[in-house]
XYZ file of C-alpha atoms in Angstrom:
465
model
C 0.086 -0.168 -0.111
C 1.212 3.871 -1.057
C 0.716 5.909 1.901
C -0.416 9.476 1.621
C 2.194 11.985 2.650
C 1.398 15.613 3.358
C 2.532 18.927 2.957
C 5.796 19.563 5.133
C 4.313 22.701 6.589
C 1.387 23.449 8.481
C -0.839 27.066 8.171
C -0.083 29.939 10.582
C -1.723 32.510 8.090
C -4.260 32.755 5.374
C -5.951 34.595 2.272
C -9.077 34.771 1.549
C -9.493 34.082 -1.822
C -11.732 35.611 -4.610
C -14.138 33.372 -6.181
C -15.796 35.458 -8.911
C -18.947 34.532 -10.492
C -18.731 33.306 -14.607
C -20.110 36.799 -15.936
C -17.809 38.824 -13.080
C -14.813 36.872 -14.560
C -16.192 36.947 -18.172
C -16.089 41.292 -17.532
C -12.694 40.542 -15.788
C -11.057 39.189 -18.840
C -12.743 41.583 -21.517
C -11.377 43.966 -19.696
C -7.775 42.753 -19.150
C -7.899 42.640 -22.755
C -7.548 38.828 -23.050
C -4.213 38.922 -21.514
C -3.743 37.021 -17.690
C -1.147 39.469 -16.501
C -3.851 42.302 -17.093
C -5.972 40.743 -14.458
C -6.452 42.292 -11.284
C -5.036 39.657 -8.725
C -7.920 40.445 -6.422
C -10.621 38.822 -9.296
C -8.001 35.485 -9.322
C -9.102 32.119 -7.595
C -6.186 30.241 -7.696
C -3.106 31.638 -8.896
C -0.499 29.713 -11.405
C 0.516 32.769 -13.399
C 4.026 31.837 -12.120
C 6.221 30.581 -9.192
C 8.093 34.105 -9.551
C 7.900 36.055 -5.939
C 4.853 34.083 -4.861
C 6.325 31.819 -2.698
C 4.994 32.015 1.662
C 7.677 32.895 3.142
C 8.192 30.528 6.622
C 8.161 31.966 9.825
C 11.598 31.840 10.422
C 12.022 34.082 6.864
C 9.657 36.692 8.856
C 11.524 36.694 12.132
C 14.342 37.786 10.149
C 12.474 40.743 8.562
C 12.859 42.371 11.701
C 16.537 42.136 12.497
C 16.949 43.315 8.768
C 19.792 45.762 8.930
C 19.469 48.961 6.766
C 22.519 50.539 6.637
C 23.028 52.342 3.034
C 26.222 50.478 3.073
C 28.036 47.461 4.544
C 25.137 46.235 5.897
C 24.605 43.261 8.220
C 21.706 41.916 6.674
C 23.760 42.080 3.064
C 27.079 40.179 4.647
C 24.788 37.394 6.587
C 23.524 37.133 2.726
C 26.851 36.930 0.913
C 28.734 34.585 3.112
C 25.245 32.025 2.894
C 25.763 32.110 -0.704
C 29.431 31.744 -0.733
C 28.285 28.636 1.186
C 25.762 26.967 -0.509
C 26.274 27.826 -4.523
C 30.048 27.913 -4.095
C 31.115 31.185 -6.031
C 33.914 33.429 -4.801
C 32.089 36.717 -5.903
C 28.429 37.880 -5.153
C 26.527 40.935 -5.933
C 22.654 41.465 -4.911
C 20.273 42.889 -7.694
C 16.463 43.971 -7.621
C 15.626 40.370 -9.094
C 17.170 38.529 -11.882
C 16.898 40.854 -14.522
C 18.973 42.607 -12.815
C 22.093 40.651 -13.387
C 21.105 39.512 -16.791
C 21.225 43.105 -17.303
C 24.818 43.909 -15.882
C 26.327 40.304 -16.790
C 24.556 41.161 -20.397
C 26.147 44.689 -21.138
C 29.384 43.111 -19.878
C 30.384 40.633 -21.151
C 29.068 41.405 -25.020
C 29.799 43.071 -27.795
C 27.472 43.438 -30.729
C 28.350 40.824 -33.338
C 28.541 38.034 -30.836
C 26.255 34.784 -30.085
C 25.252 32.955 -26.583
C 23.919 29.604 -27.179
C 21.753 28.727 -24.847
C 19.791 25.506 -24.122
C 16.197 27.441 -25.155
C 15.768 30.349 -24.990
C 13.967 32.766 -21.749
C 12.498 35.927 -22.299
C 14.126 38.671 -20.340
C 16.930 36.706 -20.996
C 17.135 36.519 -24.412
C 16.345 40.077 -24.675
C 19.203 41.522 -22.633
C 21.317 39.682 -24.776
C 19.534 41.230 -27.972
C 19.953 44.463 -26.866
C 23.568 44.255 -26.259
C 24.186 43.081 -29.656
C 24.241 39.037 -29.898
C 22.085 36.547 -31.239
C 20.995 33.891 -29.306
C 21.189 30.366 -30.578
C 19.549 28.067 -29.478
C 21.589 24.285 -28.761
C 19.452 22.315 -26.827
C 19.056 18.385 -27.588
C 15.825 17.740 -30.113
C 13.900 16.150 -27.802
C 12.810 19.178 -25.344
C 11.455 20.477 -28.680
C 9.033 17.026 -28.721
C 5.928 17.104 -25.787
C 5.905 13.554 -25.724
C 9.440 12.494 -25.365
C 10.360 10.958 -22.429
C 14.043 11.872 -22.134
C 15.111 12.456 -18.352
C 17.171 15.374 -18.884
C 15.341 17.570 -22.472
C 17.544 20.733 -20.535
C 20.639 19.110 -22.095
C 22.797 20.544 -24.154
C 23.397 19.288 -27.635
C 27.698 18.877 -27.394
C 27.897 18.535 -31.414
C 25.147 21.750 -32.177
C 27.675 23.294 -29.972
C 30.565 22.397 -31.111
C 29.273 23.081 -34.549
C 28.380 26.782 -33.180
C 32.482 27.068 -31.935
C 33.815 26.298 -35.449
C 31.399 28.213 -37.288
C 31.697 32.095 -35.538
C 35.127 30.843 -33.155
C 35.098 31.113 -29.704
C 36.000 34.898 -29.594
C 33.128 35.715 -31.014
C 30.756 33.882 -27.567
C 31.339 35.693 -24.974
C 29.516 32.476 -22.689
C 27.411 29.540 -22.511
C 23.943 30.755 -21.160
C 23.095 27.221 -19.153
C 19.507 26.941 -17.536
C 18.828 24.393 -14.768
C 15.938 23.581 -15.331
C 14.699 24.957 -18.574
C 11.751 27.172 -18.041
C 10.141 26.742 -21.624
C 11.210 23.293 -22.991
C 8.317 22.491 -19.694
C 10.771 22.508 -16.662
C 13.473 20.436 -17.489
C 16.792 19.621 -16.128
C 19.518 18.967 -17.153
C 22.340 16.049 -15.863
C 25.600 16.113 -14.682
C 27.815 14.124 -16.802
C 26.020 16.956 -19.569
C 27.102 20.287 -17.160
C 30.434 18.580 -16.896
C 30.845 17.907 -20.715
C 29.673 21.310 -21.541
C 31.757 22.970 -19.042
C 35.075 20.944 -20.424
C 34.460 21.989 -24.118
C 33.213 25.256 -22.780
C 36.796 25.160 -21.228
C 38.883 24.134 -23.933
C 38.120 27.158 -26.406
C 38.148 29.589 -23.077
C 34.737 30.239 -23.282
C 32.535 30.831 -20.372
C 29.497 29.046 -18.685
C 27.379 31.227 -16.881
C 23.712 29.430 -14.982
C 20.537 30.487 -14.957
C 20.589 29.294 -11.296
C 17.057 30.313 -10.652
C 15.633 26.632 -10.307
C 18.270 24.941 -10.080
C 17.705 23.351 -6.424
C 14.499 21.882 -8.446
C 17.105 20.300 -11.218
C 19.089 19.108 -8.341
C 16.169 17.192 -7.192
C 15.723 15.224 -10.723
C 19.512 14.375 -10.684
C 19.317 12.841 -7.291
C 16.749 11.191 -8.359
C 17.838 10.433 -12.012
C 21.492 10.467 -13.085
C 23.324 7.277 -12.291
C 25.485 7.918 -8.310
C 23.275 10.313 -6.835
C 20.096 8.649 -5.370
C 22.508 8.738 -1.914
C 23.487 12.021 -1.916
C 21.915 14.954 -0.250
C 20.597 17.481 -2.077
C 22.854 20.335 -0.792
C 26.155 17.954 -2.090
C 24.404 17.544 -5.464
C 23.968 21.085 -6.242
C 27.828 22.265 -5.096
C 28.788 20.148 -7.817
C 26.439 21.015 -10.734
C 27.355 25.152 -9.875
C 31.093 24.173 -9.982
C 31.276 23.562 -13.422
C 30.135 26.922 -13.822
C 32.045 30.759 -13.760
C 28.417 32.705 -11.878
C 25.345 32.791 -12.121
C 22.805 34.823 -12.723
C 19.798 33.933 -9.953
C 16.238 35.248 -9.686
C 15.877 34.957 -5.441
C 12.011 35.124 -6.448
C 12.384 31.034 -7.294
C 14.243 29.160 -5.258
C 15.700 31.463 -2.702
C 11.799 30.943 -1.571
C 11.832 34.927 -1.022
C 9.846 37.782 -2.575
C 12.192 39.885 -4.121
C 15.915 40.176 -4.862
C 18.462 37.783 -6.969
C 22.310 38.164 -7.496
C 24.895 37.974 -9.863
C 27.285 35.542 -8.642
C 30.652 34.348 -10.326
C 34.624 33.511 -9.719
C 36.505 35.775 -12.216
C 37.886 39.196 -9.603
C 37.693 41.353 -12.544
C 34.591 40.597 -14.103
C 33.246 41.341 -10.592
C 35.505 44.507 -10.103
C 33.616 45.654 -13.216
C 30.040 44.001 -12.282
C 30.763 45.691 -8.832
C 30.770 49.417 -11.262
C 27.631 48.534 -12.905
C 25.823 47.634 -9.841
C 26.468 50.757 -8.511
C 24.306 52.490 -11.431
C 21.738 49.973 -12.480
C 20.917 48.862 -8.771
C 22.033 50.638 -6.074
C 25.544 50.058 -3.247
C 26.948 47.078 -3.612
C 25.610 46.016 -0.218
C 22.008 45.883 -1.030
C 21.975 46.229 -4.887
C 18.446 46.762 -5.187
C 17.673 44.677 -1.815
C 16.151 45.934 1.424
C 17.930 44.288 4.453
C 14.740 42.984 5.670
C 14.709 41.492 1.927
C 18.709 39.586 1.982
C 18.161 38.211 5.893
C 14.582 36.139 4.737
C 16.706 35.174 1.419
C 19.607 33.990 3.261
C 17.400 31.159 5.196
C 14.883 31.503 2.373
C 18.396 29.623 0.490
C 18.906 27.101 3.109
C 15.195 26.114 3.321
C 15.085 25.435 -0.007
C 17.987 22.355 0.251
C 16.458 20.589 2.499
C 15.362 17.409 1.148
C 12.065 16.919 2.728
C 11.198 20.340 1.016
C 12.049 19.812 -2.236
C 10.331 15.752 -2.458
C 6.915 17.709 -1.525
C 7.601 20.647 -4.279
C 8.389 18.087 -6.942
C 5.618 15.611 -5.917
C 2.401 18.696 -5.770
C 3.493 19.674 -9.240
C 3.020 15.761 -10.308
C -0.320 15.341 -8.415
C -1.714 18.451 -10.707
C 0.641 16.394 -13.813
C -0.464 13.237 -13.206
C -3.707 13.621 -13.096
C -4.171 15.416 -16.341
C -2.130 12.543 -17.768
C -4.807 9.794 -16.458
C -7.342 11.768 -18.039
C -5.730 12.236 -21.434
C -4.907 15.310 -21.724
C -2.001 16.301 -23.308
C 0.902 17.878 -21.553
C 4.745 18.210 -21.551
C 6.341 14.897 -20.574
C 8.012 13.996 -18.115
C 6.253 16.394 -15.950
C 8.575 19.246 -15.022
C 9.785 20.819 -11.433
C 7.863 24.308 -11.325
C 4.883 24.071 -13.392
C 2.865 21.533 -15.701
C 2.944 22.651 -19.297
C -0.489 21.890 -21.576
C 0.279 21.473 -25.089
C -1.888 24.018 -26.497
C -1.836 22.890 -29.670
C -2.600 19.089 -29.623
C -5.224 21.047 -26.664
C -7.053 22.755 -29.450
C -6.241 21.419 -32.719
C -8.445 23.756 -34.622
C -6.568 26.764 -33.931
C -3.606 27.411 -36.260
C -0.238 29.193 -33.986
C -1.810 32.243 -35.757
C -4.587 32.294 -33.838
C -2.961 32.333 -30.946
C -3.905 28.675 -29.212
C -1.619 28.942 -25.971
C -3.327 32.486 -25.083
C -6.663 31.285 -25.933
C -6.251 28.267 -23.463
C -5.295 30.610 -20.868
C -7.819 32.889 -21.681
C -10.832 30.063 -21.174
C -9.146 28.267 -17.907
C -9.909 32.420 -16.623
C -12.893 31.858 -17.956
C -13.745 29.147 -16.913
C -12.816 28.593 -13.423
C -10.903 31.520 -12.393
C -7.405 29.507 -12.464
C -4.684 32.169 -13.365
C -2.007 30.754 -15.721
C 0.704 32.018 -18.531
C 1.065 31.710 -22.084
C 4.004 30.271 -23.284
C 4.128 29.973 -27.304
C 4.369 32.224 -30.101
C 3.030 35.476 -28.448
C 6.392 34.763 -25.491
C 8.798 33.625 -28.693
C 8.486 37.604 -29.757
C 9.485 38.633 -32.662
C 12.715 37.991 -35.003
C 14.501 41.167 -34.260
C 16.109 41.534 -37.843
C 13.713 40.170 -39.537
C 10.703 40.836 -37.622
C 8.562 38.341 -38.168
C 7.008 36.391 -35.808
C 9.257 33.513 -33.675
C 7.492 30.157 -34.643
C 8.589 27.720 -31.367
C 8.047 24.025 -31.729
C 6.184 24.434 -28.187
C 2.827 26.129 -28.033
C 2.039 25.894 -24.392
C 0.181 27.110 -21.232
C 2.441 27.115 -17.926
C 0.871 25.748 -14.813
C 2.983 27.560 -12.731
C 2.988 26.640 -8.771
C 3.827 28.715 -5.946
C 6.443 27.627 -3.288
C 4.342 27.006 -0.184
C 0.634 28.698 -0.896
C -2.004 26.051 -2.196
C -2.530 22.475 -0.966
C -3.085 19.599 -3.111
C -6.934 19.970 -3.409
C -6.109 23.238 -4.714
C -4.292 21.785 -7.606
C -7.643 19.089 -7.657
C -9.888 22.175 -8.908
C -7.450 22.872 -11.769
C -7.181 19.642 -12.979
C -11.009 19.311 -12.872
C -11.456 22.556 -15.295
C -8.828 21.801 -17.562
C -10.886 18.270 -17.862
C -14.092 20.084 -18.287
C -12.661 22.689 -21.343
C -10.850 20.305 -22.913
C -13.731 18.026 -23.581
C -15.643 21.008 -24.796
C -12.036 22.302 -26.605
C -13.882 22.567 -30.049
C -16.262 25.379 -28.464
C -12.837 27.812 -27.862
C -12.294 30.371 -29.828
C -9.172 31.942 -31.607
C -7.820 35.423 -30.691
C -6.386 38.230 -32.772
C -4.071 40.771 -31.312
C -5.090 43.713 -31.118
C -2.597 45.696 -29.257
C 1.385 44.853 -29.370
C 4.200 46.614 -27.336
C 7.153 46.394 -29.216
C 9.232 44.304 -26.404
C 8.229 41.203 -24.169
C 4.850 41.874 -25.779
C 3.464 38.714 -23.284
C 3.140 41.445 -20.692
C 1.081 43.783 -22.074
C -0.697 42.662 -25.327
C -3.683 42.848 -25.999
C -6.605 40.896 -27.641
C -10.104 39.517 -28.965
C -11.967 36.564 -29.806
C -11.985 35.789 -33.320
C -15.353 33.883 -32.762
C -18.207 35.831 -34.989
C -20.082 35.421 -31.911
C -17.271 37.941 -29.887
C -17.126 34.564 -27.160
C -14.244 33.140 -26.063
C -16.545 30.096 -25.209
C -18.931 29.062 -28.047
């Protein structure tokens, strides 16, 4: 008999959730231009838009907030965070930023020159935007299986070493400032990278004197998959696996709003002293003093504790199991999702879910809007809208994956909330032919998925017909 488990925490404080009627949700969705990013939080029942900054902090973190040192320079709270990052992640130098994209901005400005190429294991929206704004071309070197939603490869985030070697030979190592390695890979479905692949990428790049920088936002989740799936790691602690992972990089960008278990903050870490000195100067320009970098002392206190709580083996086991609780029920019901189930979210395959819609009718955006309309559950499009336009041709980038991301915040919802999400998605799948496509009425020039506005294509003007 498989005995059921419960969340490894108990609830001390509660927040009442909105439970709007169908007509109220319809009105809210219309006001938001059918863009889930533009729906007011007070109109959302279960919010699976993102796991970024939506964590429920622990009692220890809330207690530490009261001890925050808000000194403008030389904060004690910064010293505590700096020491924690060095201890847990192993990097020599650390600079605080207001969140992950602050670190991406600084790294891109310092490392990239116009005409460079930045290879990565699938793009991420803000990362790619910073790279392109500084004159680089992103090149996807992820394995082919990552673009196949039903492929059951255990490490779909892996870099294809032949693709990387081909790029190095074609453009030359001097035109590759660094390899951007995401652990895990968000847009592939929260898919992990194996330890062996990290090691091989680092060895290849070291041979050509190319740096490797991790997007370490969800690195603890990646460590869990290594423990579970890779030979030789089953008996190791998550903390030890994580330390080895990061040893195969020259630095990282970190959004503390994910695996550091806080609501704001991030950092840029590295081992090169020269790069650290240059980065420290830009932190002053864009973020703040190198001893706070856009964070309050209380935020740094909370992050220092969150970093250690995240590497607790019981915590991360429950984190992954809750995502699987959601995903496995959808698989059982025949709903098409990205397989294997990833670390931070379940990704609906919108093209398979809505085969009657072409990619130009924005099936992922339509499905995310329909889910909110049906149940008040907010999710996120991760398809052609998120992919944006080619910076040279102006044509839509057309990703092979057209997905809706159901992102589970850390320590926020119970499995009963996940059951509500499952019921809504299964009901929508049964009436999927009634879901209309969308047209884009307003398109921002950059990162359009945040602020674009849409309208249904149906003759009735209704999303669900």
